[in-house]
Short mmCIF file of C-alpha atoms and ligand atoms in Angstrom, two decimals:
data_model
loop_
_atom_site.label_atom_id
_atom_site.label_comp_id
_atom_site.label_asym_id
_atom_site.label_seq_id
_atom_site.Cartn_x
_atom_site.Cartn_y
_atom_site.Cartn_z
CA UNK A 30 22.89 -79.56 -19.72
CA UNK A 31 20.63 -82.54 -20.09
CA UNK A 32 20.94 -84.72 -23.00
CA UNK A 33 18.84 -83.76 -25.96
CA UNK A 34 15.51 -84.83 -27.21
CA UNK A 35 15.67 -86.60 -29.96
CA UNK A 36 12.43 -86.50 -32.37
CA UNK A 37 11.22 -88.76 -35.30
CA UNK A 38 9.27 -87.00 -37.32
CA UNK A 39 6.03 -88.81 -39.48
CA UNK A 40 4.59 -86.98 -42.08
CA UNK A 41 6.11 -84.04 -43.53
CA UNK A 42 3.20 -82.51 -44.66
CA UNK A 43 1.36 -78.88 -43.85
CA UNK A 44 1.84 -79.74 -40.29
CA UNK A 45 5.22 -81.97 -40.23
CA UNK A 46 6.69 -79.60 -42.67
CA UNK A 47 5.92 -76.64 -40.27
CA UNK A 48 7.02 -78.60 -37.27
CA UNK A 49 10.88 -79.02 -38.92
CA UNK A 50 10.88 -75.30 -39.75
CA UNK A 51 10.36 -74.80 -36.09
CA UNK A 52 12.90 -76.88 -34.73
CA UNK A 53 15.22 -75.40 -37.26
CA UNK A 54 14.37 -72.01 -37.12
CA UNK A 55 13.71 -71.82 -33.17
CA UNK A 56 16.79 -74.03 -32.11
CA UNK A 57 18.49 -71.51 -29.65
CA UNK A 58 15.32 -70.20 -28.11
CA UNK A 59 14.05 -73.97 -27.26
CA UNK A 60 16.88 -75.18 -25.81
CA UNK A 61 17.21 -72.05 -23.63
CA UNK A 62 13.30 -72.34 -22.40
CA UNK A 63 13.53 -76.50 -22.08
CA UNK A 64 16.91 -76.68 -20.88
CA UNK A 65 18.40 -79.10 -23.32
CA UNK A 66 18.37 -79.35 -27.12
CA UNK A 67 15.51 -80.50 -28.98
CA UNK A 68 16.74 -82.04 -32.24
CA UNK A 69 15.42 -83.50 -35.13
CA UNK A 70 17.18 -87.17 -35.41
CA UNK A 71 15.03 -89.19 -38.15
CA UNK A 72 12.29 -88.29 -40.58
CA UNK A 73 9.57 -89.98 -42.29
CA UNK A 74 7.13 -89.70 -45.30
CA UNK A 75 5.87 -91.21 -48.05
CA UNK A 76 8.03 -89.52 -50.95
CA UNK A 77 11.48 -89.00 -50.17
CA UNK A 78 12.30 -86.88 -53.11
CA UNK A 79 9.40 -84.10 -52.87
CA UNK A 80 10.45 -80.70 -51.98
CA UNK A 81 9.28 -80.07 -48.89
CA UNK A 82 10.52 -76.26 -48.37
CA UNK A 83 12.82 -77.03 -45.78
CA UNK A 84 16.45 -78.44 -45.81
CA UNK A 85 15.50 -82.23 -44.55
CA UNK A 86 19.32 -83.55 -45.72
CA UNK A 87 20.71 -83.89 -42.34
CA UNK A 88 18.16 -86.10 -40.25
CA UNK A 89 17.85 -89.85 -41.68
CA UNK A 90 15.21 -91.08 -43.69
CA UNK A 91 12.44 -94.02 -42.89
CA UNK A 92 9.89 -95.11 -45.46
CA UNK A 93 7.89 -97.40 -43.15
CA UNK A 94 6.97 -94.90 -39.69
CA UNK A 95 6.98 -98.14 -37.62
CA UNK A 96 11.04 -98.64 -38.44
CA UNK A 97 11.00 -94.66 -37.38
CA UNK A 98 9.17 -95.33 -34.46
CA UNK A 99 11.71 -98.11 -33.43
CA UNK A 100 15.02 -96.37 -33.87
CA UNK A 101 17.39 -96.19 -30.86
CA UNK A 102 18.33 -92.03 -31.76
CA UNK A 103 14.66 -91.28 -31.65
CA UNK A 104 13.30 -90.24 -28.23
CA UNK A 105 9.57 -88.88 -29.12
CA UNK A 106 7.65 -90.22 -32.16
CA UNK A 107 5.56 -86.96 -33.67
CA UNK A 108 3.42 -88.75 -36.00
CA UNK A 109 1.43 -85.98 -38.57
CA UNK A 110 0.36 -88.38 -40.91
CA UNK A 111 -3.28 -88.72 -39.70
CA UNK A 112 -6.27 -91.39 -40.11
CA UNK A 113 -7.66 -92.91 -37.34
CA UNK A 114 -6.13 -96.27 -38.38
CA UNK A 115 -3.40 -97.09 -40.51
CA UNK A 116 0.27 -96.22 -40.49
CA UNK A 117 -0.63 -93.80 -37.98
CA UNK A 118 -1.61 -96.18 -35.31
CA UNK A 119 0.41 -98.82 -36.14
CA UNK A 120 3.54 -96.67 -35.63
CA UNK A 121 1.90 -95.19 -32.68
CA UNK A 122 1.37 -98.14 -30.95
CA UNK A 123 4.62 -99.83 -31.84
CA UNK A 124 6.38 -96.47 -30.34
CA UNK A 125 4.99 -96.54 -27.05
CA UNK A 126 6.25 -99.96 -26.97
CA UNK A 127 9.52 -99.15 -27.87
CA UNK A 128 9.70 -96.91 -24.46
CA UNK A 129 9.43 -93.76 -26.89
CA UNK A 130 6.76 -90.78 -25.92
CA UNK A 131 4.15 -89.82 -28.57
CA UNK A 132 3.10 -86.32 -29.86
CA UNK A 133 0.46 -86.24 -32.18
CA UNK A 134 -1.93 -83.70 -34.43
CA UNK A 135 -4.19 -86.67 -35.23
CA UNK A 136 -8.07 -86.34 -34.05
CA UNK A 137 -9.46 -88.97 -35.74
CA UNK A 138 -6.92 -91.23 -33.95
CA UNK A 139 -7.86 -90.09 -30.59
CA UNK A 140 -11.11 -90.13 -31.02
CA UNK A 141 -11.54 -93.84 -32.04
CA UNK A 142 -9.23 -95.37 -30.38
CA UNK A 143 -8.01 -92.82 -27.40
CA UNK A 144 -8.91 -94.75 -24.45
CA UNK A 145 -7.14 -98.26 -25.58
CA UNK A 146 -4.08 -96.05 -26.55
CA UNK A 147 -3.76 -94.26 -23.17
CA UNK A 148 -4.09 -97.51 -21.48
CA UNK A 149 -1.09 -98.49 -23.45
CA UNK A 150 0.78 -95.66 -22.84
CA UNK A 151 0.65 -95.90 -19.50
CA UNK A 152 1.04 -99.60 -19.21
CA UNK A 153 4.46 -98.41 -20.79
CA UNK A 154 4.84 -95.52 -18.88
CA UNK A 155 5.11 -93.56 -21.55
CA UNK A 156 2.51 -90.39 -22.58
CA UNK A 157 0.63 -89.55 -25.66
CA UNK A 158 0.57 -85.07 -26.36
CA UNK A 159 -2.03 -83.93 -28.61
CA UNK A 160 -2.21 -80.30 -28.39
CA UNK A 161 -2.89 -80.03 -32.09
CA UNK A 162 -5.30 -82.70 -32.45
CA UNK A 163 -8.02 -79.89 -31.64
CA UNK A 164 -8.31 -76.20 -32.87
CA UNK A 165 -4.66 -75.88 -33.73
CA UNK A 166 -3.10 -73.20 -32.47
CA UNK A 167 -5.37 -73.05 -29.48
CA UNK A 168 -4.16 -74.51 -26.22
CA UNK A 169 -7.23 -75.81 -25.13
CA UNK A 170 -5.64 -79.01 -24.00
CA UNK A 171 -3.43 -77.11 -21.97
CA UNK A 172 -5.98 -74.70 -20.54
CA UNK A 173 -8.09 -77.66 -19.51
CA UNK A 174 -5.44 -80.10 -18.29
CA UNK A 175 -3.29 -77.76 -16.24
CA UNK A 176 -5.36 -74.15 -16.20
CA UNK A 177 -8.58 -75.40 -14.89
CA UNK A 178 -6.98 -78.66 -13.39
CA UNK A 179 -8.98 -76.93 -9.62
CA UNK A 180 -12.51 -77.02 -11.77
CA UNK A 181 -15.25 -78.73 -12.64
CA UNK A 182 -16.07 -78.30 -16.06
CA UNK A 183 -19.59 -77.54 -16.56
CA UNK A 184 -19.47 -77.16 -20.12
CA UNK A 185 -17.81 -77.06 -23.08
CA UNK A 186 -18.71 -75.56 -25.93
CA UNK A 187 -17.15 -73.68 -29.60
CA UNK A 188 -16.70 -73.54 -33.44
CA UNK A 189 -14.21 -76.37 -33.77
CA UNK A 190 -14.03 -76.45 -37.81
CA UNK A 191 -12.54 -73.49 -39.48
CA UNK A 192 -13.95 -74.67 -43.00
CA UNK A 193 -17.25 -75.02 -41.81
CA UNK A 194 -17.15 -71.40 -40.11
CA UNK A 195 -15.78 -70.07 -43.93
CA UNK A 196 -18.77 -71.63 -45.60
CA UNK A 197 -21.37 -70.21 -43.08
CA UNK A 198 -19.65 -67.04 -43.04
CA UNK A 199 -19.03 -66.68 -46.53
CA UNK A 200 -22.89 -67.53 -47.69
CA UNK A 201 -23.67 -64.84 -45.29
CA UNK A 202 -21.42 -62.28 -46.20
CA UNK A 203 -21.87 -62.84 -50.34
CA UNK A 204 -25.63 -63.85 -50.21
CA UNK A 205 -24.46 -67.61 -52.01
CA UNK A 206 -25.61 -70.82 -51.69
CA UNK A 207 -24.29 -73.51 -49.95
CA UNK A 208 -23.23 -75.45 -53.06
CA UNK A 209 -21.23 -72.30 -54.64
CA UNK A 210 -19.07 -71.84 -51.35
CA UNK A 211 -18.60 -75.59 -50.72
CA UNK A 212 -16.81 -75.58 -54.79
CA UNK A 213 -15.24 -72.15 -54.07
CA UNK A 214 -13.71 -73.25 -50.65
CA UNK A 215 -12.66 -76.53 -52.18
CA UNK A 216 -11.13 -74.90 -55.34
CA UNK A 217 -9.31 -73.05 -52.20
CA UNK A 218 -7.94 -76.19 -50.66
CA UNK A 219 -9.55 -75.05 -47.53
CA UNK A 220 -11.39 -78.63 -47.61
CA UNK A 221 -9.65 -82.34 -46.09
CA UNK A 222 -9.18 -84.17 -49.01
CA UNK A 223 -12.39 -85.89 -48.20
CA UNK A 224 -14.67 -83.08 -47.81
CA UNK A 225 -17.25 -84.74 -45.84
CA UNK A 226 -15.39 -85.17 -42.98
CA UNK A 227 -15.43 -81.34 -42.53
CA UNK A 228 -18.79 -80.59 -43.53
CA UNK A 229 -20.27 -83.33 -42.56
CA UNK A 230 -19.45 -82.09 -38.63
CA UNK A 231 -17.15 -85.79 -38.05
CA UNK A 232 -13.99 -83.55 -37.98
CA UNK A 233 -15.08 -80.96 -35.73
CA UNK A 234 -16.97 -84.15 -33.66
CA UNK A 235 -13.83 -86.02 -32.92
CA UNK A 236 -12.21 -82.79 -31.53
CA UNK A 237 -15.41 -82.46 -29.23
CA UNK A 238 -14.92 -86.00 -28.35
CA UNK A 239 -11.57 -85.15 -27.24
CA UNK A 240 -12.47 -82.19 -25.05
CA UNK A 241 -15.37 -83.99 -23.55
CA UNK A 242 -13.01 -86.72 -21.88
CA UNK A 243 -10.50 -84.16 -20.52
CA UNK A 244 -13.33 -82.31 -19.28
CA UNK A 245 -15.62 -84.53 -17.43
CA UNK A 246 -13.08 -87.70 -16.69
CA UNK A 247 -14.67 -90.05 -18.94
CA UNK A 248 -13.98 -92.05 -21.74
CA UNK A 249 -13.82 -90.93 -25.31
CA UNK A 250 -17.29 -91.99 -26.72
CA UNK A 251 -17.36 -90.25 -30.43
CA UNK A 252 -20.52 -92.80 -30.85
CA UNK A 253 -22.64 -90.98 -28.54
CA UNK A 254 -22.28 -87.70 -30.06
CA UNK A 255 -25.50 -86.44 -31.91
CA UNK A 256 -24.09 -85.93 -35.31
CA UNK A 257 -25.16 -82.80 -38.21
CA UNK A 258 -23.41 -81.56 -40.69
CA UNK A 259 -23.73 -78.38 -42.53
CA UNK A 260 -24.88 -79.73 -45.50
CA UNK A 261 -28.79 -78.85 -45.46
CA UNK A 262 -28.19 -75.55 -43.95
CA UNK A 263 -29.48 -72.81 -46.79
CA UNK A 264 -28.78 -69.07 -47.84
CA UNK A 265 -32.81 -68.83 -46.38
CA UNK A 266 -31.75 -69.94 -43.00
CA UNK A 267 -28.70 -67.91 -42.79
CA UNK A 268 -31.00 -64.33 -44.09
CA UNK A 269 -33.90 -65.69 -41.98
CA UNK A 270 -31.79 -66.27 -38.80
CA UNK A 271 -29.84 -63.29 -39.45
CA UNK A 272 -33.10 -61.26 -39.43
CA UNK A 273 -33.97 -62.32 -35.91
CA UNK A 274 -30.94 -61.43 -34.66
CA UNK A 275 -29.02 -64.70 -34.59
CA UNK A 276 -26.03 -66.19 -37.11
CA UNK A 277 -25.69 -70.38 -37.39
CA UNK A 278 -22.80 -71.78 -36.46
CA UNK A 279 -21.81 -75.44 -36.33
CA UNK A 280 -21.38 -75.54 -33.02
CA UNK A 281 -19.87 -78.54 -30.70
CA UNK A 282 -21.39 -79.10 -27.19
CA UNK A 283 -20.74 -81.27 -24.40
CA UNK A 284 -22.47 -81.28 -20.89
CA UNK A 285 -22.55 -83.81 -17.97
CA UNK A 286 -26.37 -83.97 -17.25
CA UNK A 287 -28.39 -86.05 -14.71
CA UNK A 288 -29.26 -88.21 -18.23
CA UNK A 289 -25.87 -88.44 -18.55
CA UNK A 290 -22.92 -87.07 -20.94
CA UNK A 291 -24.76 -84.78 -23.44
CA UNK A 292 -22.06 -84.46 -26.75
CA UNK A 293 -23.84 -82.77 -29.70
CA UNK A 294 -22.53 -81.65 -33.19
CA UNK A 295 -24.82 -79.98 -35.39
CA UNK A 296 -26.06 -76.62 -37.12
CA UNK A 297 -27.47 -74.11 -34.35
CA UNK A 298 -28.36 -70.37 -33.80
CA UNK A 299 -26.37 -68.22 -31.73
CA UNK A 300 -26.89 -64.35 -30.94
CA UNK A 301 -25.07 -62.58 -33.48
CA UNK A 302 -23.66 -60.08 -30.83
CA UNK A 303 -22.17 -63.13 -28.93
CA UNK A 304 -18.62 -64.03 -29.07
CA UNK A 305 -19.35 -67.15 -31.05
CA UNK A 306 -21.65 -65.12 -33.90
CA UNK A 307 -19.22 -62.69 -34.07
CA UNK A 308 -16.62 -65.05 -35.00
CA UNK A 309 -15.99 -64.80 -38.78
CA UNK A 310 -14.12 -67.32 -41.51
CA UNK A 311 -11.78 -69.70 -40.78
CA UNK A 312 -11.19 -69.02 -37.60
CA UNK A 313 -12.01 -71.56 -34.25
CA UNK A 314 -13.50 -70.40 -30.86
CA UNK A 315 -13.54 -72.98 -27.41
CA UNK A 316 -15.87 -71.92 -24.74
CA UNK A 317 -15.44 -73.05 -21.37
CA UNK A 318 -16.95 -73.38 -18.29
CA UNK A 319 -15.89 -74.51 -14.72
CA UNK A 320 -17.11 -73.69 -11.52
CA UNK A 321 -15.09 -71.60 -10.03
CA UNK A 322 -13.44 -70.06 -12.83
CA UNK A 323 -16.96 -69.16 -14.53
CA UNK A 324 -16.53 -68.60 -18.48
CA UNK A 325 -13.26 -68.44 -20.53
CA UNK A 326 -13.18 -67.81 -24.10
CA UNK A 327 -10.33 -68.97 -26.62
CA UNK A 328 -9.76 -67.56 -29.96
CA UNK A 329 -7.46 -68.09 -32.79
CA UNK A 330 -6.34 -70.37 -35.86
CA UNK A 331 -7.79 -73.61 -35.60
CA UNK A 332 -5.45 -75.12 -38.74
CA UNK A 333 -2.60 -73.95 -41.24
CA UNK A 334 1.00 -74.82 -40.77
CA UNK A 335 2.08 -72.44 -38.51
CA UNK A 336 -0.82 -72.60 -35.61
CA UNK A 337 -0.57 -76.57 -36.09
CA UNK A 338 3.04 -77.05 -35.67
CA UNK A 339 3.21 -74.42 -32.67
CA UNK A 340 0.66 -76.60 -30.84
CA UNK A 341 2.70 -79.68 -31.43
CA UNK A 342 6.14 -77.95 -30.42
CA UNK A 343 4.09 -77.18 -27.28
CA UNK A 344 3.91 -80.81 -26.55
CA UNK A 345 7.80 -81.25 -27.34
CA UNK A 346 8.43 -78.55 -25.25
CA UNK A 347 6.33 -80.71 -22.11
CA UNK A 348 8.31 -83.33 -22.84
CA UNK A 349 11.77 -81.96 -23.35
CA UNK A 350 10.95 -80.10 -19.96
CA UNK A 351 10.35 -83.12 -18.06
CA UNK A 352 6.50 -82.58 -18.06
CA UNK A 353 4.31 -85.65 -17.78
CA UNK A 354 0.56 -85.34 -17.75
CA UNK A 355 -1.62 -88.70 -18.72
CA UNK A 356 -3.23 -89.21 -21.63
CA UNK A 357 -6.69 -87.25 -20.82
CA UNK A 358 -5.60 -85.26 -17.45
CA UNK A 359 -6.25 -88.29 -15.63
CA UNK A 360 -5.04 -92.17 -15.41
CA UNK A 361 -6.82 -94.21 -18.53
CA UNK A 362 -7.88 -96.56 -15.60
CA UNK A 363 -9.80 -93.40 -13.54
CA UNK A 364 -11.92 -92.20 -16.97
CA UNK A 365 -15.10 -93.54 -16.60
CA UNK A 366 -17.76 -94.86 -19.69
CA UNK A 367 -19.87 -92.36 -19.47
CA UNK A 368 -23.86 -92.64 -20.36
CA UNK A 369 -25.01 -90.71 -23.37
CA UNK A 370 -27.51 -88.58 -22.80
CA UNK A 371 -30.68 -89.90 -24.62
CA UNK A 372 -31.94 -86.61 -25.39
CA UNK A 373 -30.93 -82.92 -25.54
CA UNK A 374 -31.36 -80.13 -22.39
CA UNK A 375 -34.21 -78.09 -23.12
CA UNK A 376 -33.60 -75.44 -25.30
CA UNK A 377 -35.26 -72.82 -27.64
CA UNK A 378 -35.58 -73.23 -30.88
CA UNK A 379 -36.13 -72.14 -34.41
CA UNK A 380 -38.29 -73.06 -36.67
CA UNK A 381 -39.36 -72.12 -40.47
CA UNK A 382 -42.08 -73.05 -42.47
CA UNK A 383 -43.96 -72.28 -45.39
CA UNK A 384 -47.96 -72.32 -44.89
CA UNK A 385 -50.85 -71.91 -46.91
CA UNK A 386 -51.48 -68.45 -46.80
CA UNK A 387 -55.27 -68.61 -46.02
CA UNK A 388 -57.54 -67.74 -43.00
CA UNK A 389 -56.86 -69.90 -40.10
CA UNK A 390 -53.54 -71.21 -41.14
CA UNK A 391 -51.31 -69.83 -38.69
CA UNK A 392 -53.94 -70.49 -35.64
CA UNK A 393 -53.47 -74.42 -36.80
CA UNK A 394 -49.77 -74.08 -36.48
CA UNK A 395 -50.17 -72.70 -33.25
CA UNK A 396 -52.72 -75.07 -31.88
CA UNK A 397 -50.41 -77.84 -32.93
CA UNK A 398 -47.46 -76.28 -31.07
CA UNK A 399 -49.38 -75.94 -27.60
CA UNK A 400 -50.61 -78.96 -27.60
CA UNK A 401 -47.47 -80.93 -27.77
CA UNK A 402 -46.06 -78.13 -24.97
CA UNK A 403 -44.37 -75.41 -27.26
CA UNK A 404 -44.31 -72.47 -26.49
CA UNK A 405 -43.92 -69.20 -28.99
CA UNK A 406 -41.83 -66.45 -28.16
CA UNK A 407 -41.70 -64.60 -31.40
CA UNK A 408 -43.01 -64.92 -34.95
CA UNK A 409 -42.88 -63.61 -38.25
CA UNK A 410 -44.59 -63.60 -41.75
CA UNK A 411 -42.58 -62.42 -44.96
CA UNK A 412 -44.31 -61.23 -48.02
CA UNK A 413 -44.16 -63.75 -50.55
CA UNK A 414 -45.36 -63.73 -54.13
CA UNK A 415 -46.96 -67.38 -54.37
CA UNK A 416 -49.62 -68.89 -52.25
CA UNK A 417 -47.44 -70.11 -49.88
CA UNK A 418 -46.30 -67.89 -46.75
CA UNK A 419 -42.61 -67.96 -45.23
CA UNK A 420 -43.08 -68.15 -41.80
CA UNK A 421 -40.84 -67.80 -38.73
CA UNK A 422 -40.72 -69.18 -34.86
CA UNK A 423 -38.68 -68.48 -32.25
CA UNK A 424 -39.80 -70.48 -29.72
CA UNK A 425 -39.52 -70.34 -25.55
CA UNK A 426 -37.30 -73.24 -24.08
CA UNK A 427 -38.92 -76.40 -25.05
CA UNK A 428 -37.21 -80.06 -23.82
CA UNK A 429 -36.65 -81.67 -27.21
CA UNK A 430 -39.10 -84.21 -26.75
CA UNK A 431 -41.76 -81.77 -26.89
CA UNK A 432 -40.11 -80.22 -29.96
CA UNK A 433 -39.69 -83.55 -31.84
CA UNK A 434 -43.91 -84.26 -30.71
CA UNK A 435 -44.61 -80.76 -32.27
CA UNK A 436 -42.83 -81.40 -35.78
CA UNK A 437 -44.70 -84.46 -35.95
CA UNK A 438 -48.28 -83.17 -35.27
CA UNK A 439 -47.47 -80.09 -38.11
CA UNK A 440 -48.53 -82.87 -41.00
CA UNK A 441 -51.82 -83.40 -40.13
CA UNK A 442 -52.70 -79.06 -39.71
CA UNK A 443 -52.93 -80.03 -43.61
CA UNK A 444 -51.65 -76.08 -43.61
CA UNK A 445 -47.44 -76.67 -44.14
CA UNK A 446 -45.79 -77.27 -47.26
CA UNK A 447 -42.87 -79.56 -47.36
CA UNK A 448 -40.57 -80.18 -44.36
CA UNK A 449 -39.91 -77.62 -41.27
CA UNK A 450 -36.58 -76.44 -40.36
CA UNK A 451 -35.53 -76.47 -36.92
CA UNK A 452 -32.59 -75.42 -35.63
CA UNK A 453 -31.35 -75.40 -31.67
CA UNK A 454 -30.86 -72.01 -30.29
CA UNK A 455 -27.78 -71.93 -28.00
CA UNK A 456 -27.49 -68.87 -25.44
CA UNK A 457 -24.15 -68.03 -24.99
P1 LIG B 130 -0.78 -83.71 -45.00
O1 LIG B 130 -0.36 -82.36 -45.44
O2 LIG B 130 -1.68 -84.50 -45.87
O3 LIG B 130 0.54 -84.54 -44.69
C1 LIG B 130 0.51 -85.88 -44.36
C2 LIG B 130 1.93 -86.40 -44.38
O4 LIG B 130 1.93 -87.76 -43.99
C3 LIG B 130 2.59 -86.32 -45.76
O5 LIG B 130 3.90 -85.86 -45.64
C4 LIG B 130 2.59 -87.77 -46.24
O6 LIG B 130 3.67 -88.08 -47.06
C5 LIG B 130 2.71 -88.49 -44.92
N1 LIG B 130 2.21 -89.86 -44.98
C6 LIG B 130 0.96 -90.26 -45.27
N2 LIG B 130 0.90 -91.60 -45.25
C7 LIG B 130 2.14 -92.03 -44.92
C8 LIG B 130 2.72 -93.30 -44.78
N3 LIG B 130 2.00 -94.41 -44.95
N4 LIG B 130 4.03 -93.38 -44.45
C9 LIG B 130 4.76 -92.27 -44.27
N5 LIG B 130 4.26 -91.03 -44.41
C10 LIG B 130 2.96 -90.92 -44.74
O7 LIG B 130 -1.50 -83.65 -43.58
P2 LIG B 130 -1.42 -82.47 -42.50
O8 LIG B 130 -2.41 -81.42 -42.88
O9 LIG B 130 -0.02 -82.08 -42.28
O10 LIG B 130 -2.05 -83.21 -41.21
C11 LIG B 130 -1.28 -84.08 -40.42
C12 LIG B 130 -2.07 -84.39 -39.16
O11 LIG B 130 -2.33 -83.18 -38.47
C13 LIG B 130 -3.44 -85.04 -39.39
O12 LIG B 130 -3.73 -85.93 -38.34
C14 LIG B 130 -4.39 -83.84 -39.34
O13 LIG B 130 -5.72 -84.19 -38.97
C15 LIG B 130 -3.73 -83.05 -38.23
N6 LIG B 130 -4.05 -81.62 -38.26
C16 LIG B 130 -3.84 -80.89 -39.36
C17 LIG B 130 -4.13 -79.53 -39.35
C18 LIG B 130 -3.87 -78.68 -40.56
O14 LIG B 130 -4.14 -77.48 -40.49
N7 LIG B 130 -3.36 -79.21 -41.65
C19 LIG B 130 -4.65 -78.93 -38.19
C20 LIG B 130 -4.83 -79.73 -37.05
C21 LIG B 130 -4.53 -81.07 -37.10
P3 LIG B 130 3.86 -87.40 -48.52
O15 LIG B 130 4.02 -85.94 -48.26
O16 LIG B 130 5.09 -88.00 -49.07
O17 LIG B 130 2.62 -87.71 -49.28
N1 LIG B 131 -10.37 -79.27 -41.58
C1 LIG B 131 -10.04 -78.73 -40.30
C2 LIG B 131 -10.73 -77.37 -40.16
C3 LIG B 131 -8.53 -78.60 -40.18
O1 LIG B 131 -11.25 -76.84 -41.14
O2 LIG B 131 -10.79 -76.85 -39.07
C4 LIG B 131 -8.07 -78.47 -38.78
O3 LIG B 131 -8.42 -79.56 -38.01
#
């Protein structure tokens, strides 16, 4: 039998915590599947004495991940500390220099500074894993890297952020705002510690930026993704969309166009009989698209100890087995800096506004539309008990410029009453 593989573990948190259980719990099954032993040699966090539920007393102890990173017993640094900077570069980066392979959970990481790691790796010859670092327990990396490896990817698409996917769900499902499920989800602890990366779409954008360099062989560019949150999406949306057959999802999508990449992040409708509006809670959905394979569809727990760690023991596995893959399918040196796209592919869209409900109104709304090239598919006028009318547009596919041209001209009908919504409509 080979020798074993020796792992130093950073961060014994939800994830880290969960990965030790594994290795405990799993040892004769792994070594049968990889061939060799996989054993825990050194650990590292930042409070030695907190009980971690699970017996840590027989691996050695770092407080600074760097000195873990460097040890001579430790073949593969798994650093689950996270931040895109920090102790969890630092130690990354001195690893790979050390001659030691890296598995990691950390998007943010990746998705900042992804490209100059992989160059390092493989000026070291070593590799970076990150099954974990997006949708946790799903292995999209895997599935794109190795599954589809004989494909173009056309598109990529999904619900990336389980928290996000509670709140939608949950204002849906209990008719409440979007303030009462953002306190009751983080009175859950179903929130990062800073909430904002969740709901403000950054988490669920650094996964996308991840995909979108696996997929289409170009450099991670988190920059050039078009950025929402859920923030400003209301219970009236949600009721209105649901009403026309659709349910809003923050929904990550990334394209090669002839503008170039197209990476957006942001509130949209889907058809609620779709996969993706059918998806409830906390749970993540990847949608992909190749050429030859046409459309696949991935489903499960996108966080949570369990799904995390068994995505990162997929990556020990790879290693422990002798399986190699660069950084982002391809050598850092082959990925190429890809254009953003300056605008979005033409899509419908939805739209609500309140008008002054007198003669005429509507007409000006419409005029305004089809002059700036919009096109109506459907409409509809809710009773209302003040003088101004709830109204709602679907529209045909409209290029975004066109859109954007129309939202502008609405001002001067003199007939709306505060600010339009409008929300992409994705067909999928
Ligand atoms: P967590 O529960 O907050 O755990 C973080 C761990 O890192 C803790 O054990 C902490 O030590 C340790 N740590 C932080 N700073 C350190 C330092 N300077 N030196 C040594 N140790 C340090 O985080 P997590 O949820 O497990 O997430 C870990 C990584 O997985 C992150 O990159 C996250 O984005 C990613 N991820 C998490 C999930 C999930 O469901 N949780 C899903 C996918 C990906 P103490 O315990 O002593 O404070
Ligand atoms: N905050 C993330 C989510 C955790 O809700 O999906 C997993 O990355």
């Amino acid at each position: 039998m080979a020798d074993p593989l020796r792992l130093g573990i950073a961060g014994l948190g939800t994830v880290g915590a969960g990965v030790v259980k594994i290795v405990r719990q799993k040892a004769n099954l792994l070594g049968a599947r990889a061939g060799r032993e996989v054993v825990i040699s050194a650990v590292s966090a930042r409070s030695k004495s907190k009980d971690r539920g699970v017996n840590l007393s027989a691996y050695a102890w770092e407080d600074d991940p760097v000195k873990l990173a460097l040890r001579d017993d430790v073949d593969v640094f798994v650093e689950l500390m996270g931040g895109e900077d920090g102790p969890a570069k630092a130690a990354t980066e001195a690893a790979i220099k050390a001659g030691k392979d890296v598995v990691t959970a950390n998007k943010a990481m990746l998705a900042m500074h992804g490209q100059a790691l992989a160059e390092l790796a493989e000026e070291n010859n070593k590799v970076i894993r990150f099954e974990a670092a997006v949708a946790g327990g799903i292995p999209v990396i895997k599935a794109l890297t190795e599954g589809l490896a004989g494909n173009s990817i056309t598109r990529v698409m999904g619900v990336m952020n389980g928290s996000c996917n509670y709140i939608l769900t949950r204002m849906q499902s209990a008719g409440l705002t979007y303030e009462e499920v953002f306190a009751e989800a983080d009175g859950l602890g179903y929130l990062e510690a800073d909430p904002q990366l969740d709901v403000g779409g950054i988490d669920a954008a650094h996964k996308l930026a991840i995909l979108s360099s696996i997929a289409f062989g170009t450099q991670v560019n988190f920059a050039g993704i078009a950025l929402e949150g859920i923030e400003n999406v209301t219970i009236e949306d949600i009721n209105a969309a649901a009403d026309m057959g659709f349910k809003i999802k923050l929904l990550g999508s990334a394209q090669m166009t002839g503008r170039g990449l197209e990476q957006s992040m942001a509130p949209c409708l889907v058809p609620a009989t779709s996969p993706l509006g059918q998806l409830d809670g906390g749970t993540n959905m990847i949608v992909l698209e190749g050429d030859h394979v046409g459309q696949i569809v991935l489903r499960g727990a996108g966080a949570g100890e369990g799904p995390t760690a068994s995505a990162v023991m997929s990556d020990v596995m790879d290693l422990a087995r002798g399986i190699r893959l660069p950084t982002f399918g391809q050598p850092a040196a082959t990925l190429e800096k890809a254009k953003a796209a300056g605008s979005a592919a033409p899509a419908p869209y939805y739209l609500r506004m309140a008008l002054d409900d007198k003669p005429g109104a509507l007409a000006k709304v419409a005029t305004a539309l089809g002059d700036a090239g919009v096109s109506i598919d459907r409409m509809r006028q809710y009773d209302h008990a003040d003088a101004s009318a709830p109204v709602l547009i679907v529209t045909h596919t409209t290029s975004s410029e066109a859109l954007v041209a129309a939202l502008d001209a609405l001002p001067a009908t003199g007939v709306v009453n505060g600010a339009p919504v409008a929300l992409r409509i994705e067909q999928v």
